[in-house]
Amino acid sequence: MTSSLKHIGVLTSGGDAPGMNAAIRAVVRCALHHGLKVTGIPEGYSGLLGGELKPLNSLSVSNIINLGGTFLKSARCMEFYKPEGRTQAAERLEAEGIDALVVIGGDGSFTGAVALSREHKVSVVGIPGTIDNDIYGTDFTIGFDTAINTVQSAIDKIRDTATSHNRLFFIEVMGRDAGYIALYSGIGAGSEEILIPEQSRGLDYLLQSLERSGRAGKTSSIVVVAEGDKSGGVYELAKAVEETLPGYSSKVTVLGHLQRGGSPTCTDRVLASRLGVAAVDTLRDGTSGVMVGLRNNRISLTGLEKACKERPDIDAELIRVSEIVST
Ligand code: F6P
């Protein structure tokens, strides 16, 4: 353990994700368990530049494990992208006596953390929190499980009406430029097709597949489309299908930000608790500049820079499964 570590700052940055509160709670409780002081930094990096810092105790994080969002609030801070912003942040950390920072967020948040640690030697550990599951170095990110369950339940409801009216639904899901939310929720909800950016199957493929389904007797279908898919977007796809296959009545649902909200699943709460404790343990061991993640159900450390730069591969086995079970 590093004897110099006495005071940890924690912040949530980028898009919020269900389970971020559980992660903050774990960071706070683990730090207190080891006699360390913890300060909550509001609204991501912008809170470091001028926000009102909150000393956190065990009670401050009571009754939040079940809550979506982040009680510290989150933001994407443009000033922090500039070196002057990071200098100001480092000076604030020093003035407040904060010797290490835990950053809960996605790759954009980690990019800021890498720059802060490189330029100002600030000790930082990252915790992957994003619904997109697009971070290298962890099998799952905090919030992903809740998001895919939310999407799955929405698709189940849409399927009821799709079946009753013999309709084809295009359902756009989040994920930025990654297809994990689409792939997992599409398999879980039994969708007929899943379009993800990693595959780029295009319109012709979709039209042929829908024609086959029609010939096989299917009267309704669900197509899950990742927002990053490059086939032209859900509205264009629906239009193209109606023009090419007149037998289909198409509808579009964009699920949007409801995917980011809601009470975290047990899986996300446990993941967040494990990663929160691991982040504090890592700093206590004298290690920084890393992200704590879970690989094969074991805590694993990845250099923060690598976690920002690399992208996890989409699981080829899952794609194969989706193709087999959707026919
Ligand atoms: O990264 C999380 C995410 O929800 C993405 O899936 C989505 O593309 C983006 O954030 C939306 O960002 P905003 O809330 O700023 O519109």
CSV table of C-alpha atoms and ligand atoms in Angstrom, one decimal:
chain,number,residue,atom,x,y,z
A,1,MET,CA,0.0,0.0,0.0
A,2,THR,CA,1.2,3.6,-0.7
A,3,SER,CA,1.4,5.4,2.6
A,4,SER,CA,0.9,8.7,0.7
A,5,LEU,CA,-2.7,7.9,-0.3
A,6,LYS,CA,-5.1,9.6,2.0
A,7,HIS,CA,-7.7,11.3,0.0
A,8,ILE,CA,-9.6,10.0,-3.1
A,9,GLY,CA,-11.8,12.1,-5.5
A,10,VAL,CA,-14.5,10.3,-7.5
A,11,LEU,CA,-16.4,11.6,-10.5
A,12,THR,CA,-18.8,10.3,-13.2
A,13,SER,CA,-18.3,11.6,-16.7
A,14,GLY,CA,-19.8,11.2,-20.2
A,15,GLY,CA,-23.2,9.6,-20.7
A,16,ASP,CA,-24.7,8.3,-17.5
A,17,ALA,CA,-25.3,4.6,-17.0
A,18,PRO,CA,-27.4,2.6,-14.6
A,19,GLY,CA,-25.1,1.3,-11.9
A,20,MET,CA,-22.9,4.4,-11.7
A,21,ASN,CA,-24.4,5.1,-8.2
A,22,ALA,CA,-23.6,1.6,-7.1
A,23,ALA,CA,-20.0,2.2,-8.2
A,24,ILE,CA,-19.7,5.5,-6.4
A,25,ARG,CA,-21.1,3.8,-3.3
A,26,ALA,CA,-18.5,1.0,-3.5
A,27,VAL,CA,-15.6,3.5,-4.0
A,28,VAL,CA,-16.7,5.5,-1.0
A,29,ARG,CA,-17.3,2.5,1.3
A,30,CYS,CA,-14.1,0.8,0.4
A,31,ALA,CA,-12.1,4.0,0.9
A,32,LEU,CA,-13.7,4.6,4.3
A,33,HIS,CA,-13.1,1.0,5.2
A,34,HIS,CA,-9.4,1.7,4.7
A,35,GLY,CA,-9.5,5.0,6.6
A,36,LEU,CA,-9.3,7.2,3.5
A,37,LYS,CA,-11.1,10.4,2.9
A,38,VAL,CA,-13.4,10.6,-0.2
A,39,THR,CA,-14.7,13.7,-2.1
A,40,GLY,CA,-17.4,13.6,-4.7
A,41,ILE,CA,-16.7,15.8,-7.7
A,42,PRO,CA,-20.0,17.0,-9.3
A,43,GLU,CA,-20.7,17.0,-13.1
A,44,GLY,CA,-17.7,15.2,-14.3
A,45,TYR,CA,-14.5,17.1,-15.1
A,46,SER,CA,-16.4,20.4,-15.1
A,47,GLY,CA,-16.9,20.0,-11.3
A,48,LEU,CA,-13.1,19.8,-11.0
A,49,LEU,CA,-12.9,23.2,-12.7
A,50,GLY,CA,-15.3,25.1,-10.6
A,51,GLY,CA,-17.9,22.9,-9.0
A,52,GLU,CA,-18.8,22.6,-5.3
A,53,LEU,CA,-16.9,19.5,-4.1
A,54,LYS,CA,-18.8,17.2,-1.7
A,55,PRO,CA,-17.1,15.3,1.2
A,56,LEU,CA,-18.7,11.9,1.1
A,57,ASN,CA,-19.4,9.6,4.1
A,58,SER,CA,-21.1,6.2,4.4
A,59,LEU,CA,-24.5,7.9,4.8
A,60,SER,CA,-24.0,10.1,1.7
A,61,VAL,CA,-24.2,6.9,-0.4
A,62,SER,CA,-27.0,5.2,1.4
A,63,ASN,CA,-30.2,4.4,-0.6
A,64,ILE,CA,-28.6,5.0,-4.0
A,65,ILE,CA,-27.6,1.5,-5.1
A,66,ASN,CA,-31.1,1.0,-6.6
A,67,LEU,CA,-31.1,4.3,-8.4
A,68,GLY,CA,-30.3,4.9,-12.1
A,69,GLY,CA,-28.4,7.9,-13.3
A,70,THR,CA,-25.6,9.3,-11.1
A,71,PHE,CA,-26.2,11.4,-8.0
A,72,LEU,CA,-22.9,13.2,-8.6
A,73,LYS,CA,-24.3,14.1,-12.0
A,74,SER,CA,-22.4,13.8,-15.3
A,75,ALA,CA,-21.3,16.0,-18.1
A,76,ARG,CA,-19.1,16.1,-21.2
A,77,CYS,CA,-16.6,19.0,-20.4
A,78,MET,CA,-15.1,20.8,-23.4
A,79,GLU,CA,-12.7,22.9,-21.4
A,80,PHE,CA,-11.1,19.8,-20.1
A,81,TYR,CA,-10.1,18.9,-23.7
A,82,LYS,CA,-7.7,21.9,-23.5
A,83,PRO,CA,-4.3,21.8,-21.7
A,84,GLU,CA,-5.2,24.9,-19.7
A,85,GLY,CA,-8.4,23.2,-18.4
A,86,ARG,CA,-6.4,20.2,-17.2
A,87,THR,CA,-3.8,22.5,-15.5
A,88,GLN,CA,-6.6,24.2,-13.7
A,89,ALA,CA,-8.0,20.8,-12.7
A,90,ALA,CA,-4.7,19.5,-11.4
A,91,GLU,CA,-4.2,22.7,-9.4
A,92,ARG,CA,-7.6,22.3,-7.8
A,93,LEU,CA,-6.9,18.7,-6.9
A,94,GLU,CA,-3.7,19.8,-5.2
A,95,ALA,CA,-5.3,22.6,-3.4
A,96,GLU,CA,-8.0,20.3,-2.1
A,97,GLY,CA,-5.4,17.7,-1.0
A,98,ILE,CA,-6.9,15.0,-3.3
A,99,ASP,CA,-4.1,12.6,-4.1
A,100,ALA,CA,-5.9,10.2,-6.5
A,101,LEU,CA,-8.9,10.3,-8.8
A,102,VAL,CA,-11.4,7.5,-9.7
A,103,VAL,CA,-13.1,8.3,-13.0
A,104,ILE,CA,-16.3,6.4,-13.8
A,105,GLY,CA,-17.2,6.7,-17.5
A,106,GLY,CA,-16.4,5.7,-21.1
A,107,ASP,CA,-13.5,6.1,-23.4
A,108,GLY,CA,-13.9,9.8,-23.8
A,109,SER,CA,-13.7,10.2,-20.0
A,110,PHE,CA,-10.6,8.0,-19.9
A,111,THR,CA,-8.9,10.0,-22.6
A,112,GLY,CA,-9.2,13.1,-20.3
A,113,ALA,CA,-7.8,11.0,-17.4
A,114,VAL,CA,-4.8,9.8,-19.5
A,115,ALA,CA,-3.9,13.4,-20.4
A,116,LEU,CA,-4.3,14.6,-16.8
A,117,SER,CA,-2.1,11.8,-15.5
A,118,ARG,CA,0.5,12.3,-18.2
A,119,GLU,CA,0.7,16.1,-18.0
A,120,HIS,CA,0.4,16.5,-14.2
A,121,LYS,CA,1.3,13.1,-12.7
A,122,VAL,CA,-2.2,12.8,-11.2
A,123,SER,CA,-2.9,9.2,-10.0
A,124,VAL,CA,-6.1,8.0,-11.8
A,125,VAL,CA,-8.0,4.7,-12.0
A,126,GLY,CA,-10.8,4.3,-14.4
A,127,ILE,CA,-14.0,2.3,-14.0
A,128,PRO,CA,-15.9,1.5,-17.2
A,129,GLY,CA,-19.4,2.9,-17.0
A,130,THR,CA,-21.4,3.2,-20.2
A,131,ILE,CA,-24.4,1.4,-21.6
A,132,ASP,CA,-22.5,0.8,-24.9
A,133,ASN,CA,-20.2,-2.0,-23.7
A,134,ASP,CA,-17.6,-0.7,-26.1
A,135,ILE,CA,-14.5,-0.5,-23.8
A,136,TYR,CA,-11.5,-2.6,-24.3
A,137,GLY,CA,-10.2,-4.5,-21.2
A,138,THR,CA,-13.5,-5.6,-19.7
A,139,ASP,CA,-16.1,-8.2,-20.8
A,140,PHE,CA,-18.9,-5.9,-19.6
A,141,THR,CA,-19.3,-2.2,-18.7
A,142,ILE,CA,-21.5,-0.9,-16.0
A,143,GLY,CA,-25.0,-0.1,-17.3
A,144,PHE,CA,-24.9,-2.5,-20.3
A,145,ASP,CA,-26.9,-5.3,-18.6
A,146,THR,CA,-29.6,-2.9,-17.5
A,147,ALA,CA,-29.8,-1.3,-20.9
A,148,ILE,CA,-30.2,-4.6,-22.8
A,149,ASN,CA,-32.9,-5.7,-20.4
A,150,THR,CA,-34.7,-2.4,-20.9
A,151,VAL,CA,-34.5,-2.8,-24.7
A,152,GLN,CA,-35.5,-6.4,-24.5
A,153,SER,CA,-38.6,-5.6,-22.5
A,154,ALA,CA,-39.5,-2.7,-25.0
A,155,ILE,CA,-39.2,-5.1,-27.9
A,156,ASP,CA,-41.3,-7.7,-26.2
A,157,LYS,CA,-44.1,-5.1,-26.0
A,158,ILE,CA,-43.6,-4.0,-29.6
A,159,ARG,CA,-43.8,-7.6,-30.8
A,160,ASP,CA,-47.3,-7.9,-29.3
A,161,THR,CA,-48.6,-5.1,-31.5
A,162,ALA,CA,-46.4,-6.1,-34.5
A,163,THR,CA,-47.9,-9.6,-34.4
A,164,SER,CA,-51.5,-8.3,-34.0
A,165,HIS,CA,-51.2,-6.0,-37.0
A,166,ASN,CA,-48.9,-8.1,-39.3
A,167,ARG,CA,-46.3,-5.3,-39.2
A,168,LEU,CA,-42.6,-5.0,-39.7
A,169,PHE,CA,-40.9,-2.9,-37.0
A,170,PHE,CA,-37.5,-1.2,-37.3
A,171,ILE,CA,-36.3,-0.6,-33.8
A,172,GLU,CA,-33.3,1.7,-33.4
A,173,VAL,CA,-31.1,1.2,-30.3
A,174,MET,CA,-28.2,3.1,-28.9
A,175,GLY,CA,-24.6,2.0,-28.8
A,176,ARG,CA,-22.8,4.9,-30.5
A,177,ASP,CA,-20.7,3.2,-33.2
A,178,ALA,CA,-20.8,-0.3,-31.5
A,179,GLY,CA,-23.4,-3.0,-32.0
A,180,TYR,CA,-23.4,-4.8,-28.6
A,181,ILE,CA,-26.7,-3.4,-27.4
A,182,ALA,CA,-28.4,-4.4,-30.7
A,183,LEU,CA,-26.8,-7.8,-30.7
A,184,TYR,CA,-27.6,-8.9,-27.2
A,185,SER,CA,-31.1,-7.4,-27.0
A,186,GLY,CA,-31.9,-8.6,-30.5
A,187,ILE,CA,-31.0,-12.2,-29.6
A,188,GLY,CA,-32.8,-11.9,-26.2
A,189,ALA,CA,-36.0,-10.5,-27.8
A,190,GLY,CA,-35.9,-13.0,-30.7
A,191,SER,CA,-35.6,-10.4,-33.4
A,192,GLU,CA,-35.7,-11.5,-37.0
A,193,GLU,CA,-32.8,-9.4,-38.1
A,194,ILE,CA,-30.0,-7.4,-36.3
A,195,LEU,CA,-28.1,-4.7,-38.1
A,196,ILE,CA,-24.9,-3.6,-36.5
A,197,PRO,CA,-22.0,-1.4,-37.7
A,198,GLU,CA,-19.4,-4.2,-37.2
A,199,GLN,CA,-21.1,-6.2,-40.0
A,200,SER,CA,-22.4,-3.6,-42.5
A,201,ARG,CA,-24.8,-6.0,-44.2
A,202,GLY,CA,-26.7,-3.3,-46.1
A,203,LEU,CA,-30.1,-2.9,-47.6
A,204,ASP,CA,-30.0,-5.7,-50.2
A,205,TYR,CA,-29.2,-8.3,-47.6
A,206,LEU,CA,-32.1,-7.1,-45.5
A,207,LEU,CA,-34.6,-7.1,-48.4
A,208,GLN,CA,-33.6,-10.7,-49.4
A,209,SER,CA,-34.0,-11.8,-45.8
A,210,LEU,CA,-37.4,-10.2,-45.4
A,211,GLU,CA,-38.5,-11.8,-48.7
A,212,ARG,CA,-37.4,-15.2,-47.5
A,213,SER,CA,-39.3,-14.6,-44.2
A,214,GLY,CA,-42.4,-13.6,-46.1
A,215,ARG,CA,-42.2,-16.7,-48.3
A,216,ALA,CA,-41.8,-18.9,-45.2
A,217,GLY,CA,-45.1,-17.5,-43.8
A,218,LYS,CA,-44.0,-14.9,-41.4
A,219,THR,CA,-46.5,-12.1,-41.1
A,220,SER,CA,-44.6,-9.8,-38.8
A,221,SER,CA,-40.9,-9.1,-38.1
A,222,ILE,CA,-38.7,-7.2,-35.7
A,223,VAL,CA,-35.5,-5.7,-37.1
A,224,VAL,CA,-33.1,-4.3,-34.4
A,225,VAL,CA,-30.9,-1.6,-35.8
A,226,ALA,CA,-27.9,-0.2,-34.0
A,227,GLU,CA,-27.7,3.6,-34.2
A,228,GLY,CA,-24.2,3.3,-35.7
A,229,ASP,CA,-25.3,0.9,-38.4
A,230,LYS,CA,-24.4,2.2,-41.9
A,231,SER,CA,-27.3,0.9,-43.9
A,232,GLY,CA,-28.9,4.4,-44.0
A,233,GLY,CA,-30.9,4.7,-40.8
A,234,VAL,CA,-34.2,3.3,-39.6
A,235,TYR,CA,-36.5,5.7,-41.5
A,236,GLU,CA,-34.7,5.1,-44.8
A,237,LEU,CA,-34.7,1.4,-44.3
A,238,ALA,CA,-38.5,1.4,-43.6
A,239,LYS,CA,-39.1,3.6,-46.7
A,240,ALA,CA,-36.9,1.3,-48.9
A,241,VAL,CA,-38.7,-1.8,-47.7
A,242,GLU,CA,-42.2,-0.3,-48.3
A,243,GLU,CA,-41.1,0.7,-51.9
A,244,THR,CA,-39.5,-2.6,-52.7
A,245,LEU,CA,-41.7,-5.1,-50.9
A,246,PRO,CA,-45.2,-3.6,-51.1
A,247,GLY,CA,-46.7,-6.4,-48.9
A,248,TYR,CA,-45.0,-5.0,-45.8
A,249,SER,CA,-46.4,-2.4,-43.5
A,250,SER,CA,-43.4,-0.8,-41.8
A,251,LYS,CA,-43.2,1.1,-38.5
A,252,VAL,CA,-40.2,2.7,-36.8
A,253,THR,CA,-39.5,3.0,-33.1
A,254,VAL,CA,-36.4,4.9,-31.9
A,255,LEU,CA,-35.9,3.9,-28.2
A,256,GLY,CA,-33.6,6.8,-27.4
A,257,HIS,CA,-32.6,7.8,-23.9
A,258,LEU,CA,-35.0,5.5,-22.1
A,259,GLN,CA,-32.2,3.0,-22.6
A,260,ARG,CA,-30.0,5.0,-20.3
A,261,GLY,CA,-32.4,5.2,-17.4
A,262,GLY,CA,-34.0,2.9,-14.8
A,263,SER,CA,-33.0,1.0,-11.7
A,264,PRO,CA,-29.8,-1.1,-12.4
A,265,THR,CA,-30.1,-4.8,-12.6
A,266,CYS,CA,-28.6,-7.0,-10.0
A,267,THR,CA,-25.8,-7.9,-12.4
A,268,ASP,CA,-24.9,-4.3,-12.9
A,269,ARG,CA,-25.0,-3.5,-9.2
A,270,VAL,CA,-22.7,-6.4,-8.4
A,271,LEU,CA,-20.3,-5.5,-11.3
A,272,ALA,CA,-20.3,-1.9,-10.1
A,273,SER,CA,-19.6,-2.9,-6.5
A,274,ARG,CA,-16.8,-5.2,-7.5
A,275,LEU,CA,-15.2,-2.6,-9.8
A,276,GLY,CA,-15.6,0.2,-7.2
A,277,VAL,CA,-13.8,-1.9,-4.6
A,278,ALA,CA,-11.1,-2.9,-7.1
A,279,ALA,CA,-10.4,0.7,-8.1
A,280,VAL,CA,-9.7,1.7,-4.5
A,281,ASP,CA,-7.6,-1.5,-3.9
A,282,THR,CA,-5.6,-0.7,-7.0
A,283,LEU,CA,-4.8,2.8,-5.8
A,284,ARG,CA,-3.9,1.4,-2.4
A,285,ASP,CA,-1.5,-1.0,-4.1
A,286,GLY,CA,0.3,2.1,-5.6
A,287,THR,CA,-0.9,1.4,-9.1
A,288,SER,CA,-2.5,4.1,-11.3
A,289,GLY,CA,-3.1,4.9,-15.0
A,290,VAL,CA,-5.2,1.8,-15.3
A,291,MET,CA,-8.8,0.8,-15.8
A,292,VAL,CA,-10.3,-1.9,-13.6
A,293,GLY,CA,-12.4,-4.3,-15.6
A,294,LEU,CA,-13.8,-7.8,-15.4
A,295,ARG,CA,-12.5,-10.5,-17.7
A,296,ASN,CA,-13.7,-14.1,-17.4
A,297,ASN,CA,-15.3,-13.1,-14.1
A,298,ARG,CA,-12.0,-12.0,-12.6
A,299,ILE,CA,-10.8,-8.4,-11.9
A,300,SER,CA,-8.4,-7.4,-14.5
A,301,LEU,CA,-6.3,-4.2,-15.0
A,302,THR,CA,-5.7,-2.6,-18.4
A,303,GLY,CA,-3.6,0.5,-19.1
A,304,LEU,CA,-6.0,3.5,-19.5
A,305,GLU,CA,-4.4,4.5,-22.7
A,306,LYS,CA,-5.0,1.0,-24.2
A,307,ALA,CA,-8.6,1.0,-22.9
A,308,CYS,CA,-9.2,4.3,-24.8
A,309,LYS,CA,-7.4,3.4,-28.0
A,310,GLU,CA,-8.4,-0.3,-28.6
A,311,ARG,CA,-11.9,-1.5,-29.3
A,312,PRO,CA,-13.2,-4.9,-28.2
A,313,ASP,CA,-14.0,-7.3,-31.0
A,314,ILE,CA,-17.6,-8.1,-31.5
A,315,ASP,CA,-18.2,-11.7,-30.5
A,316,ALA,CA,-18.3,-13.8,-33.7
A,317,GLU,CA,-19.9,-16.7,-31.8
A,318,LEU,CA,-22.8,-14.4,-30.8
A,319,ILE,CA,-23.3,-13.3,-34.3
A,320,ARG,CA,-23.4,-16.9,-35.4
A,321,VAL,CA,-26.0,-17.7,-32.7
A,322,SER,CA,-28.1,-14.8,-33.8
A,323,GLU,CA,-28.1,-15.9,-37.4
A,324,ILE,CA,-29.0,-19.5,-36.5
A,325,VAL,CA,-31.8,-18.7,-34.1
A,326,SER,CA,-33.4,-16.0,-36.1
A,327,THR,CA,-34.2,-18.1,-39.2
B,1,F6P,O1,-22.4,6.5,-24.8
B,1,F6P,C1,-23.7,6.4,-24.3
B,1,F6P,C2,-24.7,6.9,-25.3
B,1,F6P,O2,-26.0,6.7,-24.8
B,1,F6P,C3,-24.6,6.3,-26.7
B,1,F6P,O3,-25.3,5.1,-26.8
B,1,F6P,C4,-25.3,7.4,-27.5
B,1,F6P,O4,-24.8,7.4,-28.8
B,1,F6P,C5,-24.9,8.7,-26.8
B,1,F6P,O5,-24.5,8.3,-25.5
B,1,F6P,C6,-25.9,9.8,-26.7
B,1,F6P,O6,-25.4,10.9,-26.1
B,1,F6P,P1,-26.2,12.1,-25.6
B,1,F6P,O7,-26.9,11.7,-24.4
B,1,F6P,O8,-25.2,13.2,-25.3
B,1,F6P,O9,-27.2,12.4,-26.7
